[in-house]
């Protein structure tokens, strides 16, 4: 596998939802085939709005809203997405859009940019050549927060592990202080609802491979179960971590991250995901003659540790070791049920390397 140096430019619209021009939005809606009474209704929904500002007992005069979509409404974000939906057509390079966050695209004429939130991230040890957005010099950053995940220029996930561990530990402490001397089940439900999602958001992207990061993430659940057990039973007996997991009916976080990897792999292999199979995987030439299952994925090689830890590499040997019945499930729900019945700790150690 060839690792190509890349530059990722992070651009943010200034007052994105407030800068949508009503006449241009209505023209785009008409171009999408929306017309008649529906377009008239949307026009009435957008135009003719007014606002006033109240400070203390003083009330300003009314002013008409000339641009923007109503925030807090269901239609507002949808109309904004339709407004910027044609953005990729004007680009020579690919781009990724999520609401008002855009990665890698050329300047366009209408929206203004919030230059204080525009940065460049140099990946794969690319030469740090200066980049410009209009007349603004884009500053380079070592770490960028991308939809809740902290991405570093060397594709190391230590910074993200530190951040999510800190946030999850804070939430765990809040739970332990708020829930006093309750049952094991109450502590478990609170941890699963409020703390564990912080540690498991997007793990398919950043699942750590370094021992210190794995232990850092696991330490949050380890400490929580220890303190919660002490509060629930208030006795001298203190079971070890493995025993506490059985008492709280929890799994190690590293084990659950492996399950999440397999869930995504199943969706990609079966075509249930928007990620094309051939973009990251390929079947082995002799998959049909395999003694395991006919959906064996080729195990690629690389000398880059950051690439080796990506899901395209780390999940392959574990996927190939699954039984025929599990892999050949008809849908994701069935696959999850069958995977729950498997003990992934019995998979040969070589598959985890």
Coordinates of C-alpha atoms in Angstrom, one line a residue:
X1 CA 0.0 0.0 0.0
X2 CA 1.3 3.4 -1.0
X3 CA 0.8 6.3 1.5
X4 CA 0.5 9.6 -0.3
X5 CA 1.2 12.8 1.6
X6 CA -2.0 14.8 1.9
X7 CA -3.2 18.2 3.1
X8 CA -6.6 18.5 4.7
X9 CA -8.1 22.0 4.7
X10 CA -10.8 22.7 7.3
X11 CA -13.1 25.5 6.4
X12 CA -16.0 26.9 8.3
X13 CA -18.9 29.1 7.0
X14 CA -19.3 32.4 8.9
X15 CA -22.8 32.4 10.4
X16 CA -23.7 29.6 8.0
X17 CA -27.4 29.2 8.7
X18 CA -27.9 33.0 8.8
X19 CA -26.2 33.7 5.5
X20 CA -28.5 31.8 3.2
X21 CA -30.0 34.2 0.7
X22 CA -33.7 33.6 0.2
X23 CA -34.0 34.4 -3.6
X24 CA -31.0 32.1 -4.4
X25 CA -32.4 29.3 -2.1
X26 CA -35.8 29.5 -3.8
X27 CA -34.1 29.3 -7.3
X28 CA -32.2 26.2 -6.2
X29 CA -35.3 24.6 -4.8
X30 CA -37.0 25.2 -8.1
X31 CA -34.0 23.7 -9.9
X32 CA -34.4 20.6 -7.8
X33 CA -38.0 20.2 -9.2
X34 CA -39.8 21.8 -6.2
X35 CA -42.6 24.0 -7.5
X36 CA -46.3 24.8 -7.3
X37 CA -48.0 25.1 -3.9
X38 CA -45.0 23.5 -2.1
X39 CA -42.6 26.1 -3.4
X40 CA -45.1 28.8 -2.5
X41 CA -45.5 27.4 1.0
X42 CA -41.7 27.3 1.5
X43 CA -41.4 30.9 0.3
X44 CA -44.0 32.0 2.8
X45 CA -42.1 30.0 5.5
X46 CA -38.9 31.8 4.7
X47 CA -39.8 35.3 3.7
X48 CA -41.6 38.1 5.6
X49 CA -40.2 37.2 9.0
X50 CA -39.4 40.0 11.4
X51 CA -37.7 40.2 14.8
X52 CA -37.3 42.6 17.7
X53 CA -34.8 42.8 20.5
X54 CA -35.8 43.2 24.1
X55 CA -33.3 44.5 26.7
X56 CA -34.8 44.9 30.1
X57 CA -38.1 46.6 29.5
X58 CA -37.0 48.3 26.3
X59 CA -38.2 46.8 23.0
X60 CA -36.6 47.7 19.7
X61 CA -38.5 48.3 16.5
X62 CA -39.2 45.5 14.1
X63 CA -36.8 44.5 11.3
X64 CA -37.3 42.1 8.5
X65 CA -35.1 39.0 8.2
X66 CA -33.6 39.2 4.7
X67 CA -31.5 36.0 4.8
X68 CA -31.1 32.8 6.8
X69 CA -33.1 29.7 7.6
X70 CA -35.0 29.4 10.9
X71 CA -32.8 27.7 13.4
X72 CA -34.3 25.2 15.7
X73 CA -36.8 24.1 13.0
X74 CA -36.8 20.8 11.2
X75 CA -36.8 22.4 7.8
X76 CA -33.9 24.8 8.5
X77 CA -31.0 22.3 8.3
X78 CA -32.6 20.6 5.3
X79 CA -32.9 23.8 3.4
X80 CA -29.3 24.7 4.2
X81 CA -28.1 21.4 2.9
X82 CA -30.0 21.9 -0.3
X83 CA -28.5 25.4 -0.6
X84 CA -24.9 24.0 -0.5
X85 CA -25.6 20.6 -2.1
X86 CA -24.2 21.7 -5.5
X87 CA -20.9 22.8 -4.0
X88 CA -18.8 19.7 -5.0
X89 CA -19.7 20.2 -8.7
X90 CA -17.5 23.3 -8.8
X91 CA -14.4 21.6 -7.4
X92 CA -11.5 19.8 -9.0
X93 CA -10.6 18.0 -5.8
X94 CA -13.0 15.9 -3.7
X95 CA -14.6 17.3 -0.6
X96 CA -16.6 16.2 2.4
X97 CA -19.6 18.1 3.7
X98 CA -21.3 17.8 7.1
X99 CA -23.8 20.6 7.8
X100 CA -21.7 23.8 7.7
X101 CA -18.3 21.9 8.0
X102 CA -16.5 21.5 4.6
X103 CA -13.2 19.8 4.0
X104 CA -11.0 20.4 0.9
X105 CA -12.8 22.7 -1.6
X106 CA -12.2 25.7 -3.7
X107 CA -13.5 29.3 -2.9
X108 CA -17.0 30.0 -4.1
X109 CA -18.5 33.4 -4.6
X110 CA -21.4 33.8 -2.2
X111 CA -20.8 32.5 1.3
X112 CA -18.3 34.2 3.6
X113 CA -15.7 32.2 5.6
X114 CA -14.9 32.4 9.3
X115 CA -11.2 32.6 8.8
X116 CA -10.5 32.1 12.5
X117 CA -11.8 28.6 12.2
X118 CA -10.0 27.7 8.9
X119 CA -6.9 25.5 9.2
X120 CA -4.8 23.0 7.3
X121 CA -3.7 19.6 8.6
X122 CA -0.6 18.0 7.0
X123 CA -0.9 14.2 6.8
X124 CA 1.6 11.5 6.1
X125 CA 4.6 13.8 6.7
X126 CA 3.7 16.0 3.7
X127 CA 5.8 19.0 3.0
X128 CA 4.3 21.9 4.9
X129 CA 3.9 24.2 1.9
X130 CA 2.0 27.4 2.7
X131 CA -1.7 27.4 1.7
X132 CA -4.0 30.3 1.2
X133 CA -7.7 30.8 1.2
X134 CA -8.4 34.0 -0.8
X135 CA -5.9 36.4 0.8
X136 CA -5.8 34.6 4.1
X137 CA -2.8 32.4 5.1
X138 CA -4.1 29.1 6.4
X139 CA -2.3 28.2 9.7
X140 CA -1.2 24.6 10.1
X141 CA -2.3 22.6 13.1
X142 CA -0.9 19.4 14.6
X143 CA -4.3 18.2 15.9
X144 CA -7.8 19.0 14.6
X145 CA -11.2 18.1 16.0
X146 CA -13.2 16.6 13.1
X147 CA -16.8 15.8 14.0
X148 CA -15.9 14.9 17.6
X149 CA -12.7 13.0 16.7
X150 CA -9.3 14.5 17.4
X151 CA -7.1 13.8 14.3
X152 CA -3.3 14.4 14.5
X153 CA -1.0 15.1 11.6
X154 CA 0.9 11.8 12.3
X155 CA -2.5 9.8 12.5
X156 CA -1.7 8.9 16.1
X157 CA -4.8 8.7 18.2
X158 CA -3.2 9.4 21.6
X159 CA -4.6 12.9 21.8
X160 CA -8.1 11.6 21.2
X161 CA -7.7 8.8 23.8
X162 CA -6.6 11.4 26.4
X163 CA -9.5 13.7 25.6
X164 CA -12.3 11.0 25.7
X165 CA -10.8 9.4 28.8
X166 CA -10.8 12.8 30.6
X167 CA -14.4 13.6 29.6
X168 CA -15.7 10.1 30.4
X169 CA -13.9 10.1 33.8
X170 CA -15.6 13.4 34.6
X171 CA -19.0 11.9 33.8
X172 CA -18.2 8.8 35.8
X173 CA -17.4 10.9 38.8
X174 CA -20.6 12.9 38.4
X175 CA -22.6 9.6 38.4
X176 CA -20.8 8.3 41.5
X177 CA -21.5 11.5 43.4
X178 CA -25.1 11.7 42.2
X179 CA -26.1 8.1 42.7
X180 CA -25.5 7.3 46.4
X181 CA -25.5 3.7 47.7
X182 CA -27.8 2.3 45.0
X183 CA -28.0 -1.1 43.3
X184 CA -25.5 -2.5 40.9
X185 CA -28.1 -2.3 38.1
X186 CA -28.6 1.4 38.7
X187 CA -24.9 2.2 38.5
X188 CA -24.7 0.0 35.4
X189 CA -27.5 1.7 33.6
X190 CA -26.1 5.2 34.4
X191 CA -22.7 4.2 33.1
X192 CA -24.0 2.6 29.9
X193 CA -26.3 5.6 29.2
X194 CA -24.0 8.5 30.0
X195 CA -20.3 7.4 30.2
X196 CA -19.7 4.5 27.8
X197 CA -20.9 6.3 24.7
X198 CA -18.2 8.9 25.1
X199 CA -15.6 6.1 25.1
X200 CA -17.2 4.3 22.1
X201 CA -18.0 7.1 19.7
X202 CA -16.5 6.4 16.2
X203 CA -14.1 3.7 17.6
X204 CA -13.9 2.1 14.1
X205 CA -11.8 5.2 13.2
X206 CA -9.6 5.6 16.3
X207 CA -9.4 2.3 18.1
X208 CA -6.0 2.4 19.9
X209 CA -3.3 -0.1 19.4
X210 CA -0.7 1.2 21.9
X211 CA -0.9 -0.4 25.3
X212 CA -0.9 2.8 27.3
X213 CA -3.9 4.1 25.3
X214 CA -5.8 0.9 25.6
X215 CA -5.3 0.9 29.4
X216 CA -6.1 4.6 29.6
X217 CA -9.6 3.9 28.0
X218 CA -10.2 0.8 30.1
X219 CA -9.2 2.5 33.3
X220 CA -12.4 4.6 33.2
X221 CA -14.6 1.5 33.4
X222 CA -12.2 -0.2 35.8
X223 CA -12.3 2.6 38.3
X224 CA -16.1 3.1 37.9
X225 CA -16.9 -0.5 38.6
X226 CA -14.6 -0.5 41.6
X227 CA -16.1 2.6 43.2
X228 CA -19.7 1.6 42.3
X229 CA -19.2 -1.9 43.8
X230 CA -17.9 -0.3 47.0
X231 CA -21.0 2.0 47.2
X232 CA -23.4 -0.8 46.3
X233 CA -22.3 -3.4 48.8
X234 CA -20.3 -1.4 51.4
X235 CA -18.3 -4.4 52.5
X236 CA -14.6 -5.3 52.9
X237 CA -14.7 -7.8 49.9
X238 CA -13.4 -6.2 46.7
X239 CA -13.5 -8.5 43.6
X240 CA -11.0 -8.0 40.8
X241 CA -11.8 -6.3 37.5
X242 CA -12.9 -9.5 35.6
X243 CA -15.2 -10.5 38.5
X244 CA -16.7 -7.0 38.6
X245 CA -17.4 -7.1 34.9
X246 CA -19.5 -10.3 35.4
X247 CA -21.3 -8.7 38.4
X248 CA -22.1 -5.5 36.4
X249 CA -22.8 -7.5 33.2
X250 CA -20.3 -5.5 31.3
X251 CA -17.7 -6.4 28.7
X252 CA -14.2 -5.0 28.5
X253 CA -14.1 -1.9 26.3
X254 CA -11.4 -3.4 24.0
X255 CA -13.7 -6.4 23.4
X256 CA -16.6 -4.1 22.4
X257 CA -14.4 -2.1 20.1
X258 CA -13.5 -5.4 18.3
X259 CA -17.2 -6.1 17.9
X260 CA -17.9 -2.7 16.4
X261 CA -15.1 -3.3 13.9
X262 CA -16.7 -6.5 12.9
X263 CA -20.1 -4.9 12.6
X264 CA -18.7 -2.3 10.1
X265 CA -16.8 -5.0 8.3
X266 CA -20.0 -7.0 7.8
X267 CA -21.8 -4.0 6.5
X268 CA -19.1 -3.2 4.0
X269 CA -18.8 -6.8 2.8
X270 CA -22.5 -7.2 2.4
X271 CA -23.0 -3.8 0.7
X272 CA -25.0 -2.4 3.6
X273 CA -22.6 0.6 4.0
X274 CA -21.9 3.6 1.9
X275 CA -18.3 2.5 1.8
X276 CA -17.4 0.6 -1.4
X277 CA -15.9 -2.8 -0.6
X278 CA -13.2 -2.5 -3.2
X279 CA -12.0 0.9 -1.8
X280 CA -10.4 -0.8 1.3
X281 CA -10.9 -4.6 1.0
X282 CA -10.5 -7.4 -1.5
X283 CA -11.4 -11.1 -1.3
X284 CA -8.7 -13.7 -1.3
X285 CA -8.2 -15.7 -4.5
X286 CA -8.9 -19.0 -2.8
X287 CA -11.8 -17.8 -0.6
X288 CA -14.2 -20.5 -1.9
X289 CA -11.8 -23.3 -0.9
X290 CA -11.2 -21.9 2.6
X291 CA -12.0 -24.1 5.5
X292 CA -13.6 -21.2 7.3
X293 CA -16.1 -19.3 5.1
X294 CA -16.2 -18.1 1.5
X295 CA -15.9 -14.4 2.4
X296 CA -12.3 -14.4 3.3
X297 CA -10.6 -11.0 2.9
X298 CA -7.1 -10.7 1.7
X299 CA -4.6 -9.7 4.4
X300 CA -2.4 -6.9 3.1
X301 CA 1.0 -5.8 4.3
X302 CA 2.5 -2.4 5.2
X303 CA 5.4 -1.1 7.1
X304 CA 3.4 1.8 8.5
X305 CA 2.1 1.3 12.1
X306 CA -0.6 4.0 11.7
X307 CA -1.9 2.3 8.6
X308 CA -1.6 -1.2 10.1
X309 CA -3.8 -0.1 12.9
X310 CA -6.6 1.1 10.6
X311 CA -9.7 -0.9 10.3
X312 CA -8.8 -2.0 6.8
X313 CA -5.9 -4.0 8.4
X314 CA -6.8 -4.8 12.0
X315 CA -10.2 -6.4 11.4
X316 CA -9.2 -8.7 8.5
X317 CA -7.6 -11.6 10.5
X318 CA -10.4 -11.6 13.1
X319 CA -13.1 -11.5 10.3
X320 CA -11.4 -14.4 8.5
X321 CA -11.5 -16.4 11.8
X322 CA -15.2 -16.2 12.2
X323 CA -17.4 -19.2 11.6
X324 CA -19.5 -19.7 8.5
X325 CA -22.8 -19.3 10.3
X326 CA -21.8 -15.9 11.7
X327 CA -20.4 -14.4 8.5
X328 CA -23.3 -15.6 6.3
X329 CA -26.0 -13.9 8.4
X330 CA -28.6 -12.3 6.2
X331 CA -28.7 -8.9 8.0
X332 CA -26.9 -6.9 10.6
X333 CA -29.3 -7.7 13.4
X334 CA -28.8 -11.4 12.8
X335 CA -25.0 -11.0 12.5
X336 CA -24.9 -9.1 15.9
X337 CA -26.9 -11.8 17.6
X338 CA -24.7 -14.6 16.3
X339 CA -21.5 -12.6 17.1
X340 CA -22.7 -12.2 20.7
X341 CA -22.7 -15.9 21.0
X342 CA -19.0 -16.1 19.9
X343 CA -16.1 -15.8 22.3
X344 CA -13.6 -13.6 20.5
X345 CA -11.0 -14.3 23.2
X346 CA -10.6 -17.8 21.8
X347 CA -9.4 -16.5 18.4
X348 CA -5.7 -17.3 18.0
X349 CA -3.3 -14.7 19.2
X350 CA -1.8 -14.3 15.8
X351 CA -5.0 -12.8 14.5
X352 CA -4.6 -9.9 16.9
X353 CA -1.1 -8.9 15.7

